[in-house]
Every structure is written in structure tokens, then in C-alpha cells.
XYZ file of N, CA and C in Angstrom:
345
model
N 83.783 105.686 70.680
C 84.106 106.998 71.213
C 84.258 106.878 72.733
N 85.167 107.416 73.477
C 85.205 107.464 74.607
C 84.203 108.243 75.353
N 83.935 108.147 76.588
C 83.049 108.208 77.358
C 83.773 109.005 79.014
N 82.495 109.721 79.158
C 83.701 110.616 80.881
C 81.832 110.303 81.473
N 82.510 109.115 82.302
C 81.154 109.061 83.577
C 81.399 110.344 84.761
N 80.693 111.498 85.153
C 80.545 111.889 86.097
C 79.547 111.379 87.237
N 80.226 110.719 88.474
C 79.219 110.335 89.438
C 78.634 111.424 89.868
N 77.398 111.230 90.480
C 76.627 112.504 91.368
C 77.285 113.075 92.350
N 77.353 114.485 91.789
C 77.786 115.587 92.548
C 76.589 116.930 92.954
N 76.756 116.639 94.804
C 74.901 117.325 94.829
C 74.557 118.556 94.373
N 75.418 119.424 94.065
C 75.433 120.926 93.656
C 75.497 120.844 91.767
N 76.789 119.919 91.434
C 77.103 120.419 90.057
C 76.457 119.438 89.098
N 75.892 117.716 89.355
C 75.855 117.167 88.441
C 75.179 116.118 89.774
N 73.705 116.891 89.880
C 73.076 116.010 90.883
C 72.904 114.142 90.350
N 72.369 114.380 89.021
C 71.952 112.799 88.616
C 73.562 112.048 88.082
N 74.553 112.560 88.119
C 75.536 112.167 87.215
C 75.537 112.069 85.845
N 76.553 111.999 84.956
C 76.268 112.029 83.334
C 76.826 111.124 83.265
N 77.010 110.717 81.415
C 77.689 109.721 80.548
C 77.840 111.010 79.704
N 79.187 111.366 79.048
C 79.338 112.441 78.318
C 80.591 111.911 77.377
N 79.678 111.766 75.830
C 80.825 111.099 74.657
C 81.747 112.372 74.802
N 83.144 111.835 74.566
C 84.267 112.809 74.792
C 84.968 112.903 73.473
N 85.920 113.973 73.218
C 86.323 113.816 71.872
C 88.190 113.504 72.499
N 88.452 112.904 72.460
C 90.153 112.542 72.026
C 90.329 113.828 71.910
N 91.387 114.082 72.742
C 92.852 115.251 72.832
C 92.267 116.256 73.689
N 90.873 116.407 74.171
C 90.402 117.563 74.629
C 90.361 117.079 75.861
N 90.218 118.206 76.979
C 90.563 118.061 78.537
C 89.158 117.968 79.248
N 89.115 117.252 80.206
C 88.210 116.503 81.258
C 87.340 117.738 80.994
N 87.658 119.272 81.887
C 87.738 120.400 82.433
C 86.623 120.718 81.032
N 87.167 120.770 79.800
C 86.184 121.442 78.761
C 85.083 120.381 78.664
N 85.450 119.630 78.617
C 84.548 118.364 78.078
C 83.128 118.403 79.291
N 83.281 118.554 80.685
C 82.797 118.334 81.376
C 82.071 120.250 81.381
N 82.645 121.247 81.109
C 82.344 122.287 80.856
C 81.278 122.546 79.673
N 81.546 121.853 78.358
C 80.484 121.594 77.363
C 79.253 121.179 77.158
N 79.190 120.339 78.165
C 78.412 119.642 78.553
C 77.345 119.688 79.956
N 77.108 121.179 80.596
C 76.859 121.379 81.330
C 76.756 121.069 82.510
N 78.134 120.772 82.990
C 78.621 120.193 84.338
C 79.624 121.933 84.673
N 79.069 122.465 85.406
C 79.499 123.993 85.768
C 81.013 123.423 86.982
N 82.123 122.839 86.291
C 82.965 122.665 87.217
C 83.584 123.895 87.604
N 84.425 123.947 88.519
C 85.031 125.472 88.743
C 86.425 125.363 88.055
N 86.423 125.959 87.325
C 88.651 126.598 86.801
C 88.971 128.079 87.278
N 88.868 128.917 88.219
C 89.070 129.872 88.504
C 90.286 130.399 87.682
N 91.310 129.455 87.182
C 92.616 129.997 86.847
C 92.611 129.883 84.988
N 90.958 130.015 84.470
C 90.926 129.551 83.416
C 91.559 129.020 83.028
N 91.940 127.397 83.185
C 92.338 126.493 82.839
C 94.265 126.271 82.668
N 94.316 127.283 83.269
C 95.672 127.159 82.658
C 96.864 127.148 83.911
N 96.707 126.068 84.335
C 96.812 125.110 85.335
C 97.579 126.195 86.317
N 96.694 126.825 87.150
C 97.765 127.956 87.823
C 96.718 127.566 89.581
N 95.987 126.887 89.576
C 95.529 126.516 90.671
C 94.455 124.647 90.791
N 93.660 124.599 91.716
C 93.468 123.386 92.075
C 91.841 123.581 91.753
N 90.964 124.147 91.533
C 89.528 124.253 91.461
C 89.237 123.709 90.238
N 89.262 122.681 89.737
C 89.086 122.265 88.511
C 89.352 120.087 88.948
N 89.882 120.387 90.576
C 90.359 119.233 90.856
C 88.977 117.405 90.724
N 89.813 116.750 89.960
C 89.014 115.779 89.924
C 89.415 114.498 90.380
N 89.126 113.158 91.414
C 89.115 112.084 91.092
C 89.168 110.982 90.423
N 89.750 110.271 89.690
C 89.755 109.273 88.659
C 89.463 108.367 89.204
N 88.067 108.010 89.232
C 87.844 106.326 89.793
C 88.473 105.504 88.934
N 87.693 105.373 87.418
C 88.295 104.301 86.468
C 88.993 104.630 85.285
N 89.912 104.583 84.871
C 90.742 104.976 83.503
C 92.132 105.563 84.007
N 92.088 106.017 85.092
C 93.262 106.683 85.427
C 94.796 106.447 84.860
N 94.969 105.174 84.546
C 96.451 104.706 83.915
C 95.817 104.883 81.829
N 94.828 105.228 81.940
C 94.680 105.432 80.151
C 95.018 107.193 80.001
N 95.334 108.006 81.357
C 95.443 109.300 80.753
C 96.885 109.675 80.954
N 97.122 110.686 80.089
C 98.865 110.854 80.345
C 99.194 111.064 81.737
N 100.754 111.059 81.523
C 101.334 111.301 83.283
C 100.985 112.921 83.203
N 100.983 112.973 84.169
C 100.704 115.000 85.291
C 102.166 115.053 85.188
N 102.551 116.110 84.676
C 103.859 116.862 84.630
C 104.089 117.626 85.760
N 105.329 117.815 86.221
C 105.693 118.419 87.484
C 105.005 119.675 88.176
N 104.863 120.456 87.411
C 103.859 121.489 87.525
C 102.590 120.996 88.004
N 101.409 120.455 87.702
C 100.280 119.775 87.686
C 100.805 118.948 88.971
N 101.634 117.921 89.236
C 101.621 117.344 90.363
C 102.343 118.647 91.767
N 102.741 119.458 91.555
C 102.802 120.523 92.617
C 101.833 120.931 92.710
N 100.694 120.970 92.380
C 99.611 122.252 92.570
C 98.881 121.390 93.257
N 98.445 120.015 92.743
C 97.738 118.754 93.189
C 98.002 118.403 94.433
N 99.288 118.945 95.129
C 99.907 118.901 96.407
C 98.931 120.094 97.711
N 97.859 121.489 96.892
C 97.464 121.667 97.896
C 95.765 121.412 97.501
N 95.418 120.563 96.546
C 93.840 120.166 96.644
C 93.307 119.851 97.853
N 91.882 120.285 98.114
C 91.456 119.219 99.125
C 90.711 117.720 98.673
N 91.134 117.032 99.750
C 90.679 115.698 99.200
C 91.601 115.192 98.405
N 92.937 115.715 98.411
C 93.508 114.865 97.195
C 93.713 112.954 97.526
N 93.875 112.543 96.241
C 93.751 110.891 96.819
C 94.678 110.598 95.382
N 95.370 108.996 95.721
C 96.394 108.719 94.572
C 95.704 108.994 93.012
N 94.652 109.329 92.371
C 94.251 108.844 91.636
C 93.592 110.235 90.820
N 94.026 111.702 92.035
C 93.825 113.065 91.449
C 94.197 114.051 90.403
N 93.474 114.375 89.212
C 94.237 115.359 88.463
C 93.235 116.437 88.390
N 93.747 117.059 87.996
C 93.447 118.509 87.355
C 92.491 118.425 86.292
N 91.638 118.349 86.497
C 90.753 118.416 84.734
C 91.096 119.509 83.653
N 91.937 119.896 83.793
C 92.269 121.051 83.309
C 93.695 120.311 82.500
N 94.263 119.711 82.680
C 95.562 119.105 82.392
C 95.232 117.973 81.947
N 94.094 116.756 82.455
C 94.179 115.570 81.910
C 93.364 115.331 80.280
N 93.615 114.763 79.465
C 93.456 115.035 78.653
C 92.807 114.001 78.127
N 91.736 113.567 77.275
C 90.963 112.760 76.870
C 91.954 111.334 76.051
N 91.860 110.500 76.617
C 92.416 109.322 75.181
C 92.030 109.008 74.247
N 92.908 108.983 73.151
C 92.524 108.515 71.597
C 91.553 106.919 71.998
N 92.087 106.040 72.728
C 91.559 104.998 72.671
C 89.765 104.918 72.909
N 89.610 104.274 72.079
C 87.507 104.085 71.715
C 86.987 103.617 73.214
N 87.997 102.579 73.802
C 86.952 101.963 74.805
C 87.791 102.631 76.137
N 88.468 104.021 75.958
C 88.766 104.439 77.470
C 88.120 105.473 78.295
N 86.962 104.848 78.936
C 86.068 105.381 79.569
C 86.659 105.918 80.836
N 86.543 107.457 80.818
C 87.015 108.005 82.144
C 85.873 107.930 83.316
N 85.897 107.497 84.550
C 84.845 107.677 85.590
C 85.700 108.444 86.668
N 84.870 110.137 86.618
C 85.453 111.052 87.435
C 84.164 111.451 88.558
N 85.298 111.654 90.028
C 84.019 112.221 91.242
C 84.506 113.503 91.249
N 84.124 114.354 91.520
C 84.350 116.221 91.577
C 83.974 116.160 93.114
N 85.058 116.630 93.704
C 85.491 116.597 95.287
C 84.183 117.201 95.346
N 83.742 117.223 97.030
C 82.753 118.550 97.329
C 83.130 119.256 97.403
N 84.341 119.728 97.816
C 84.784 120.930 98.186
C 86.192 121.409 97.393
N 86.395 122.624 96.949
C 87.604 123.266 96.394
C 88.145 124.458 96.968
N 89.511 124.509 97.185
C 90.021 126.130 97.144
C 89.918 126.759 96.570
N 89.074 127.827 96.713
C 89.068 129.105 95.681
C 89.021 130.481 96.527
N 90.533 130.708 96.239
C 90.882 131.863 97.325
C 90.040 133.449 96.775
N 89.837 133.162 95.579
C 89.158 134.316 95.265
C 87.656 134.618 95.175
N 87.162 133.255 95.268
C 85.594 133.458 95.641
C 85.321 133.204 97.061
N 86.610 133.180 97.377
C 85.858 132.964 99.338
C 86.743 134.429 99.710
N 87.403 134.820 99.099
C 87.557 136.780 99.379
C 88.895 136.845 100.206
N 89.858 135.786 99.916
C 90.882 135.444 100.619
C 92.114 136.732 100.174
């Protein structure tokens, strides 16, 4: 079964996890199920960047970001080559493709900062 390492994040996932993942389901729920309180302000349905994650390791095992998803990824903070959307990336069928994701410190969220 695949595996989503979250490194330590000091607010959402102080000790970091190992969280078995199920194939076809997205970073965003998976990491949501599992009590990692990430932010999706746009409930998931890829209409903003608060859901933004890092791919340390696996990154070429998850599908490509469709044009949409790579425009939005254009105003993350922190973005780096290796950024998606947890909301869009989607778990691999493959047994041994272990995702290792960092959750920026910081996100845009124009509506909880009263923008």
C-alpha cells in the first residue's frame, strides 16, 4: 500500500506522519482523514492555492498538473519545481509509491486574513 510521509509541520503535523494511502484518492483528503488539518479554503475544487504542498519524494509517480492547477500554482507562496495542489494530486496505484510531502508554513488565504 502506498504511503504519504508528512514531514513536521509546527502548527499542523508537529511530529510528522506515515499515513497508508488508498490509490486514486487526493493528497488533500488523505492528509485531511487522517488528521493533518491542511487548509482547502476552495473546498477542494482547485479554485485556489491553500491546500499547496511540496513533493520531496515521489513527485514523477503522480500525474502531470493540468493547466488549470499549474496557473493557480503560479501564485503559491513558496512555490518550488516540485509543487502541487493536494487537492489535484492524486494518490498512485503503485504499492511502493511513497509520497514525502512538506506543507509550506505559510498560505494565501484571502478570506481568512479578511482580504
Amino acid at each position: 500500500m502506498p504511503q504519504v510521509i508528512v514531514l513536521p509541520h509546527l502548527e499542523l503535523c508537529p511530529e510528522g506522519a506515515v499515513i497508508d494511502a488508498v490509490p486514486g484518492k487526493s493528497i488533500c483528503d488523505t492528509l485531511l482523514e487522517n488528521g493533518v488539518e491542511i487548509e482547502h479554503a476552495c473546498e477542494k475544487s482547485c479554485a485556489c492555492t491553500t491546500c499547496h504542498v511540496v513533493v520531496r519524494e515521489g513527485f514523477n509517480k503522480l500525474g502531470h498538473a493540468d493547466e488549470i492547477e499549474e496557473d493557480l500554482l503560479d501564485m503559491a507562496w513558496g512555490l518550488e519545481a516540485t509543487s502541487r495542489l493536494s487537492c489535484q494530486a492524486l494518490i498512485p496505484a503503485d504499492a511502493d509509491a511513497n509520497i514525502v510531502v512538506e506543507i509550506p508554513r505559510y498560505t494565501i488565504n484571502h478570506a481568512k486574513e479578511k482580504h
